[in-house]
mmCIF file of C-alpha atoms in Angstrom:
data_model
loop_
_atom_site.group_PDB
_atom_site.id
_atom_site.type_symbol
_atom_site.label_atom_id
_atom_site.label_comp_id
_atom_site.label_asym_id
_atom_site.label_seq_id
_atom_site.Cartn_x
_atom_site.Cartn_y
_atom_site.Cartn_z
ATOM 1 C CA MET Z 1 138.194 9.918 3.753
ATOM 2 C CA THR Z 2 135.653 8.420 1.634
ATOM 3 C CA PRO Z 3 132.656 6.416 3.002
ATOM 4 C CA GLN Z 4 134.240 2.944 2.300
ATOM 5 C CA HIS Z 5 137.196 3.879 4.536
ATOM 6 C CA HIS Z 6 134.607 4.010 7.438
ATOM 7 C CA PHE Z 7 134.300 0.064 7.363
ATOM 8 C CA LEU Z 8 137.177 -2.480 8.143
ATOM 9 C CA ARG Z 9 138.331 -4.013 4.894
ATOM 10 C CA VAL Z 10 140.869 -6.847 4.417
ATOM 11 C CA GLY Z 11 143.330 -4.612 2.812
ATOM 12 C CA GLN Z 12 143.519 -2.353 5.879
ATOM 13 C CA VAL Z 13 144.770 -5.219 7.930
ATOM 14 C CA VAL Z 14 147.673 -5.703 5.671
ATOM 15 C CA PRO Z 15 151.063 -4.318 7.246
ATOM 16 C CA THR Z 16 152.281 -1.389 5.248
ATOM 17 C CA ASP Z 17 155.644 -2.627 5.064
ATOM 18 C CA GLN Z 18 154.726 -6.331 3.765
ATOM 19 C CA GLU Z 19 156.716 -7.580 0.827
ATOM 20 C CA VAL Z 20 155.161 -10.610 -0.618
ATOM 21 C CA ALA Z 21 157.503 -13.484 -0.691
ATOM 22 C CA THR Z 22 156.833 -16.729 -2.942
ATOM 23 C CA VAL Z 23 159.086 -19.768 -4.005
ATOM 24 C CA GLU Z 24 158.710 -21.834 -7.187
ATOM 25 C CA ILE Z 25 157.112 -25.224 -7.055
ATOM 26 C CA ASP Z 26 160.376 -27.173 -7.350
ATOM 27 C CA THR Z 27 162.498 -25.235 -4.585
ATOM 28 C CA PRO Z 28 163.996 -27.782 -2.138
ATOM 29 C CA VAL Z 29 162.385 -27.977 1.332
ATOM 30 C CA SER Z 30 165.660 -26.931 3.138
ATOM 31 C CA ASP Z 31 165.676 -23.677 1.150
ATOM 32 C CA ALA Z 32 161.980 -22.724 1.929
ATOM 33 C CA LEU Z 33 162.612 -23.532 5.640
ATOM 34 C CA ALA Z 34 165.811 -21.472 5.589
ATOM 35 C CA MET Z 35 163.778 -18.564 3.991
ATOM 36 C CA MET Z 36 160.877 -18.889 6.624
ATOM 37 C CA ALA Z 37 163.255 -18.871 9.422
ATOM 38 C CA SER Z 38 165.277 -15.882 8.187
ATOM 39 C CA SER Z 39 161.984 -13.707 7.574
ATOM 40 C CA GLY Z 40 159.984 -15.261 10.342
ATOM 41 C CA PHE Z 41 157.181 -16.253 7.866
ATOM 42 C CA ASP Z 42 154.984 -19.461 8.913
ATOM 43 C CA GLN Z 43 154.173 -19.797 5.049
ATOM 44 C CA LEU Z 44 155.054 -19.326 1.707
ATOM 45 C CA PRO Z 45 152.979 -19.196 -1.382
ATOM 46 C CA VAL Z 46 154.202 -21.482 -4.058
ATOM 47 C CA THR Z 47 154.061 -20.400 -7.685
ATOM 48 C CA SER Z 48 154.221 -22.440 -10.779
ATOM 49 C CA ASN Z 49 154.568 -20.231 -14.212
ATOM 50 C CA SER Z 50 153.693 -17.409 -12.102
ATOM 51 C CA MET Z 51 150.299 -19.010 -11.008
ATOM 52 C CA VAL Z 52 149.804 -19.665 -7.255
ATOM 53 C CA VAL Z 53 149.113 -23.219 -6.714
ATOM 54 C CA GLY Z 54 149.418 -23.428 -2.824
ATOM 55 C CA VAL Z 55 151.425 -22.687 0.305
ATOM 56 C CA PHE Z 56 154.283 -24.306 1.890
ATOM 57 C CA SER Z 57 154.118 -24.112 5.540
ATOM 58 C CA TYR Z 58 155.385 -26.004 8.612
ATOM 59 C CA ARG Z 59 151.783 -27.236 8.907
ATOM 60 C CA SER Z 60 151.714 -28.750 5.442
ATOM 61 C CA LEU Z 61 155.248 -30.326 5.810
ATOM 62 C CA ALA Z 62 154.191 -31.873 9.328
ATOM 63 C CA VAL Z 63 150.967 -33.225 7.692
ATOM 64 C CA ASN Z 64 152.516 -34.642 4.684
ATOM 65 C CA LEU Z 65 155.672 -36.293 6.044
ATOM 66 C CA ALA Z 66 154.237 -39.420 5.572
ATOM 67 C CA ILE Z 67 154.856 -39.549 2.264
ATOM 68 C CA VAL Z 68 158.596 -39.448 2.661
ATOM 69 C CA ARG Z 69 160.219 -42.843 2.415
ATOM 70 C CA ARG Z 70 162.268 -43.668 5.736
ATOM 71 C CA GLN Z 71 165.496 -43.526 3.901
ATOM 72 C CA ASP Z 72 164.987 -40.067 2.369
ATOM 73 C CA SER Z 73 165.346 -36.785 3.782
ATOM 74 C CA PRO Z 74 162.228 -34.557 3.492
ATOM 75 C CA LEU Z 75 164.903 -31.490 3.201
ATOM 76 C CA SER Z 76 165.640 -32.631 -0.347
ATOM 77 C CA TYR Z 77 162.080 -33.037 -1.629
ATOM 78 C CA PRO Z 78 160.441 -30.017 -3.473
ATOM 79 C CA VAL Z 79 157.926 -27.925 -1.636
ATOM 80 C CA GLY Z 80 155.429 -28.878 -4.572
ATOM 81 C CA ASP Z 81 155.154 -32.323 -2.715
ATOM 82 C CA PHE Z 82 154.074 -30.509 0.606
ATOM 83 C CA LEU Z 83 151.355 -28.175 -0.103
ATOM 84 C CA GLU Z 84 148.222 -26.822 1.411
ATOM 85 C CA ASP Z 85 145.451 -24.547 0.136
ATOM 86 C CA LEU Z 86 144.740 -21.289 1.742
ATOM 87 C CA ALA Z 87 141.481 -19.234 0.664
ATOM 88 C CA PHE Z 88 141.817 -16.066 -1.480
ATOM 89 C CA VAL Z 89 140.076 -13.182 -0.484
ATOM 90 C CA ARG Z 90 139.522 -9.770 -1.829
ATOM 91 C CA SER Z 91 141.480 -6.680 -0.629
ATOM 92 C CA GLY Z 92 138.115 -4.872 -0.257
ATOM 93 C CA SER Z 93 136.364 -7.750 1.289
ATOM 94 C CA ASP Z 94 134.943 -7.380 4.867
ATOM 95 C CA VAL Z 95 137.302 -8.662 7.421
ATOM 96 C CA GLU Z 96 134.556 -10.741 8.888
ATOM 97 C CA ASP Z 97 134.475 -12.686 5.489
ATOM 98 C CA ALA Z 98 137.989 -14.170 6.227
ATOM 99 C CA LEU Z 99 137.653 -14.641 9.953
ATOM 100 C CA GLU Z 100 136.647 -18.384 9.553
ATOM 101 C CA ALA Z 101 139.440 -19.037 7.057
ATOM 102 C CA LEU Z 102 141.876 -17.362 9.469
ATOM 103 C CA HIS Z 103 140.543 -19.405 12.284
ATOM 104 C CA GLN Z 104 141.155 -22.574 10.449
ATOM 105 C CA LYS Z 105 144.498 -22.138 8.673
ATOM 106 C CA GLY Z 106 145.777 -19.174 10.465
ATOM 107 C CA ALA Z 107 146.224 -17.046 7.018
ATOM 108 C CA VAL Z 108 144.563 -16.061 3.979
ATOM 109 C CA LEU Z 109 145.679 -15.167 0.691
ATOM 110 C CA VAL Z 110 144.686 -11.706 -0.728
ATOM 111 C CA GLY Z 111 144.183 -11.490 -4.212
ATOM 112 C CA ASP Z 112 143.872 -14.302 -6.722
ATOM 113 C CA GLU Z 113 146.059 -17.111 -8.240
ATOM 114 C CA GLU Z 114 147.285 -14.855 -10.986
ATOM 115 C CA ARG Z 115 147.968 -11.702 -8.845
ATOM 116 C CA LEU Z 116 148.843 -12.331 -5.201
ATOM 117 C CA LEU Z 117 148.595 -8.951 -3.507
ATOM 118 C CA ALA Z 118 149.537 -9.919 0.217
ATOM 119 C CA VAL Z 119 149.295 -12.672 2.927
ATOM 120 C CA VAL Z 120 147.227 -11.736 5.680
ATOM 121 C CA THR Z 121 147.845 -13.963 9.313
ATOM 122 C CA THR Z 122 145.943 -13.986 12.433
ATOM 123 C CA ALA Z 123 148.730 -11.957 13.927
ATOM 124 C CA ASP Z 124 148.306 -9.468 11.391
ATOM 125 C CA ILE Z 125 144.474 -9.096 12.386
ATOM 126 C CA SER Z 126 145.743 -9.059 16.080
ATOM 127 C CA SER Z 127 148.010 -6.233 15.625
ATOM 128 C CA TYR Z 128 145.868 -4.202 13.674
ATOM 129 C CA LEU Z 129 142.763 -4.472 16.090
ATOM 130 C CA TRP Z 130 144.913 -3.823 19.223
ATOM 131 C CA ALA Z 131 146.276 -0.783 17.438
ATOM 132 C CA ALA Z 132 142.811 0.567 16.412
ATOM 133 C CA THR Z 133 141.329 -0.298 19.832
ATOM 134 C CA ARG Z 134 144.223 0.468 22.212
ATOM 135 C CA GLN Z 135 142.952 4.134 22.547
ATOM 136 C CA PHE Z 136 139.288 2.840 23.485
ATOM 137 C CA MET Z 137 140.577 0.429 26.207
ATOM 138 C CA MET Z 138 142.880 2.765 27.672
ATOM 139 C CA VAL Z 139 140.296 5.286 28.286
ATOM 140 C CA ARG Z 140 137.572 2.748 29.332
ATOM 141 C CA GLU Z 141 140.297 1.513 32.125
ATOM 142 C CA VAL Z 142 140.860 5.151 33.296
ATOM 143 C CA GLU Z 143 137.209 5.836 33.446
ATOM 144 C CA LEU Z 144 136.395 2.676 35.252
ATOM 145 C CA ALA Z 145 139.423 2.878 37.589
ATOM 146 C CA THR Z 146 138.229 6.490 38.632
ATOM 147 C CA ARG Z 147 134.704 5.314 39.447
ATOM 148 C CA TYR Z 148 136.131 2.467 41.420
ATOM 149 C CA LEU Z 149 138.547 4.824 43.475
ATOM 150 C CA ALA Z 150 135.633 7.258 43.951
ATOM 151 C CA GLN Z 151 133.323 4.433 45.201
ATOM 152 C CA GLN Z 152 135.885 3.059 47.708
ATOM 153 C CA ALA Z 153 136.513 6.314 49.061
ATOM 154 C CA CYS Z 154 133.062 6.589 50.454
ATOM 155 C CA ALA Z 155 132.430 5.053 54.019
ATOM 156 C CA THR Z 156 128.884 4.394 53.095
ATOM 157 C CA GLU Z 157 126.134 4.220 50.053
ATOM 158 C CA ASP Z 158 124.442 7.204 51.510
ATOM 159 C CA GLU Z 159 127.365 9.406 51.345
ATOM 160 C CA LEU Z 160 128.158 8.139 47.837
ATOM 161 C CA ARG Z 161 124.453 8.793 46.628
ATOM 162 C CA VAL Z 162 124.804 12.394 48.197
ATOM 163 C CA LEU Z 163 127.913 13.304 46.347
ATOM 164 C CA VAL Z 164 126.765 11.745 42.859
ATOM 165 C CA ALA Z 165 123.557 13.651 43.172
ATOM 166 C CA ALA Z 166 125.330 16.998 43.937
ATOM 167 C CA ALA Z 167 127.653 16.518 41.066
ATOM 168 C CA ARG Z 168 124.836 16.973 38.235
ATOM 169 C CA PRO Z 169 122.854 20.071 38.542
ATOM 170 C CA ALA Z 170 119.089 19.563 37.767
ATOM 171 C CA HIS Z 171 118.902 22.059 35.250
ATOM 172 C CA VAL Z 172 121.282 19.832 32.861
ATOM 173 C CA ASP Z 173 118.552 17.555 31.800
ATOM 174 C CA GLY Z 174 116.259 17.233 34.676
ATOM 175 C CA THR Z 175 117.234 13.720 35.587
ATOM 176 C CA PRO Z 176 119.020 13.403 38.980
ATOM 177 C CA ALA Z 177 121.849 11.528 38.849
ATOM 178 C CA GLU Z 178 121.841 8.143 41.446
ATOM 179 C CA ARG Z 179 125.120 6.411 40.535
ATOM 180 C CA LEU Z 180 128.590 7.150 39.448
ATOM 181 C CA GLU Z 181 127.630 5.668 36.331
ATOM 182 C CA ASP Z 182 125.069 8.171 35.524
ATOM 183 C CA LEU Z 183 127.785 10.766 35.743
ATOM 184 C CA THR Z 184 129.765 12.042 32.554
ATOM 185 C CA PHE Z 185 133.588 11.858 32.840
ATOM 186 C CA GLY Z 186 133.818 15.503 33.321
ATOM 187 C CA GLU Z 187 131.019 15.237 36.137
ATOM 188 C CA LEU Z 188 133.127 12.485 37.847
ATOM 189 C CA ILE Z 189 136.051 14.522 37.751
ATOM 190 C CA SER Z 190 134.401 17.738 39.001
ATOM 191 C CA MET Z 191 132.829 15.624 41.998
ATOM 192 C CA ILE Z 192 136.343 14.505 42.969
ATOM 193 C CA ASN Z 193 138.078 17.805 42.610
ATOM 194 C CA GLY Z 194 136.148 19.693 45.017
ATOM 195 C CA PRO Z 195 138.729 21.171 47.506
ATOM 196 C CA GLU Z 196 136.372 20.114 50.525
ATOM 197 C CA ARG Z 197 135.125 16.945 49.150
ATOM 198 C CA PHE Z 198 138.519 15.811 47.974
ATOM 199 C CA GLY Z 199 140.101 16.470 51.456
ATOM 200 C CA LYS Z 200 137.237 14.832 53.487
ATOM 201 C CA VAL Z 201 136.460 11.900 51.101
ATOM 202 C CA PHE Z 202 138.650 11.253 48.022
ATOM 203 C CA SER Z 203 141.785 11.626 49.499
ATOM 204 C CA ARG Z 204 141.377 8.193 51.100
ATOM 205 C CA THR Z 205 141.789 6.556 47.784
ATOM 206 C CA PHE Z 206 143.418 9.157 45.426
ATOM 207 C CA GLY Z 207 146.013 10.334 47.847
ATOM 208 C CA SER Z 208 146.746 13.628 49.216
ATOM 209 C CA SER Z 209 147.282 15.721 46.269
ATOM 210 C CA ARG Z 210 144.075 16.940 44.609
ATOM 211 C CA GLU Z 211 146.219 19.032 42.257
ATOM 212 C CA LEU Z 212 148.106 16.090 40.954
ATOM 213 C CA VAL Z 213 144.834 14.107 40.339
ATOM 214 C CA PHE Z 214 143.101 16.965 38.375
ATOM 215 C CA SER Z 215 145.997 17.544 36.225
ATOM 216 C CA MET Z 216 146.231 13.706 35.177
ATOM 217 C CA LEU Z 217 142.345 13.258 34.778
ATOM 218 C CA GLU Z 218 141.440 16.621 32.963
ATOM 219 C CA PRO Z 219 143.599 15.774 29.747
ATOM 220 C CA VAL Z 220 142.322 12.130 29.638
ATOM 221 C CA ARG Z 221 138.669 13.709 29.598
ATOM 222 C CA ASP Z 222 139.669 15.593 26.305
ATOM 223 C CA VAL Z 223 141.246 12.691 24.867
ATOM 224 C CA ARG Z 224 138.198 10.591 25.744
ATOM 225 C CA ASN Z 225 135.852 13.074 23.699
ATOM 226 C CA LYS Z 226 138.047 12.758 20.712
ATOM 227 C CA VAL Z 227 137.846 8.655 20.954
ATOM 228 C CA LEU Z 228 134.369 8.326 22.075
ATOM 229 C CA HIS Z 229 132.905 11.058 19.446
ATOM 230 C CA PHE Z 230 135.387 10.313 16.557
ATOM 231 C CA ARG Z 231 136.675 13.686 16.482
ATOM 232 C CA ASP Z 232 140.140 14.523 15.521
ATOM 233 C CA ALA Z 233 142.993 11.908 15.449
ATOM 234 C CA VAL Z 234 144.788 11.302 19.035
ATOM 235 C CA SER Z 235 148.404 11.780 19.049
ATOM 236 C CA GLU Z 236 150.969 9.540 20.354
ATOM 237 C CA ASP Z 237 151.470 11.999 23.209
ATOM 238 C CA GLU Z 238 147.866 11.956 24.128
ATOM 239 C CA ILE Z 239 148.100 8.259 24.171
ATOM 240 C CA ASP Z 240 150.938 8.585 26.492
ATOM 241 C CA LEU Z 241 149.090 10.947 28.665
ATOM 242 C CA VAL Z 242 146.166 8.212 29.150
ATOM 243 C CA MET Z 243 148.586 5.312 29.687
ATOM 244 C CA ASN Z 244 150.334 7.209 32.412
ATOM 245 C CA ALA Z 245 147.146 7.908 33.930
ATOM 246 C CA ARG Z 246 146.223 4.403 33.593
ATOM 247 C CA VAL Z 247 149.323 3.138 35.483
ATOM 248 C CA TRP Z 248 149.042 5.382 38.219
ATOM 249 C CA LEU Z 249 145.398 4.606 38.562
ATOM 250 C CA LEU Z 250 146.120 0.939 38.527
ATOM 251 C CA ARG Z 251 148.617 1.244 41.403
ATOM 252 C CA ARG Z 252 146.019 3.207 43.424
ATOM 253 C CA VAL Z 253 143.282 0.617 42.744
ATOM 254 C CA ARG Z 254 145.717 -2.103 44.137
ATOM 255 C CA MET Z 255 146.289 0.108 47.418
ATOM 256 C CA ALA Z 256 142.717 0.543 47.858
ATOM 257 C CA ARG Z 257 141.477 -3.016 48.260
#
């Protein structure tokens, strides 16, 4: 991985299976609409002599319908009569540079008028960012849910404070832990997993099986370390482990309310 791959660029957002489709300026609106409907496109770049001269979209059609005479059908008009402009961005540009144009028009063109490389839409941005951040969101929800259940299991604040303080030995960094937020996820798991503590306290919200809770949370700790410290890539099997833990914990949270 080269240094530039550490930063999010427009080209990274383009779906790997995207095939850029264009139509000529004299293409009938009916043909363009049929092509958009069959392919799931919201817009089509329009070319003239191999140069991109604009974009035909549902929006550009609606905005320009006023030019059509009442006795005529807009479907027979050429798409060149219903164009709008979309911003061009470079493949190597920061995604942030394209956000304003995406917000305004819902799409940007990658490349230039003579060499169109791709079309990036707000849906592409959403799909890419969800794929990139899903693992962060999953481990976050698992950790927050685990904290919540641990807190709800304690009858008093004093009981919780004593358990938290005991979960971090003083020799680690000399700083006593006072809140659940002060504990690492590993320390949190250890606090919950103590046989006596689990039976007396944490079984109230986590259920009766200490072994089940530990076997579910311990793998999440390993995935969390990979995700938050940008170590090895997280596999789909590991993501599934985190998602299963998330679903189980969500159910316990609902039961604890």
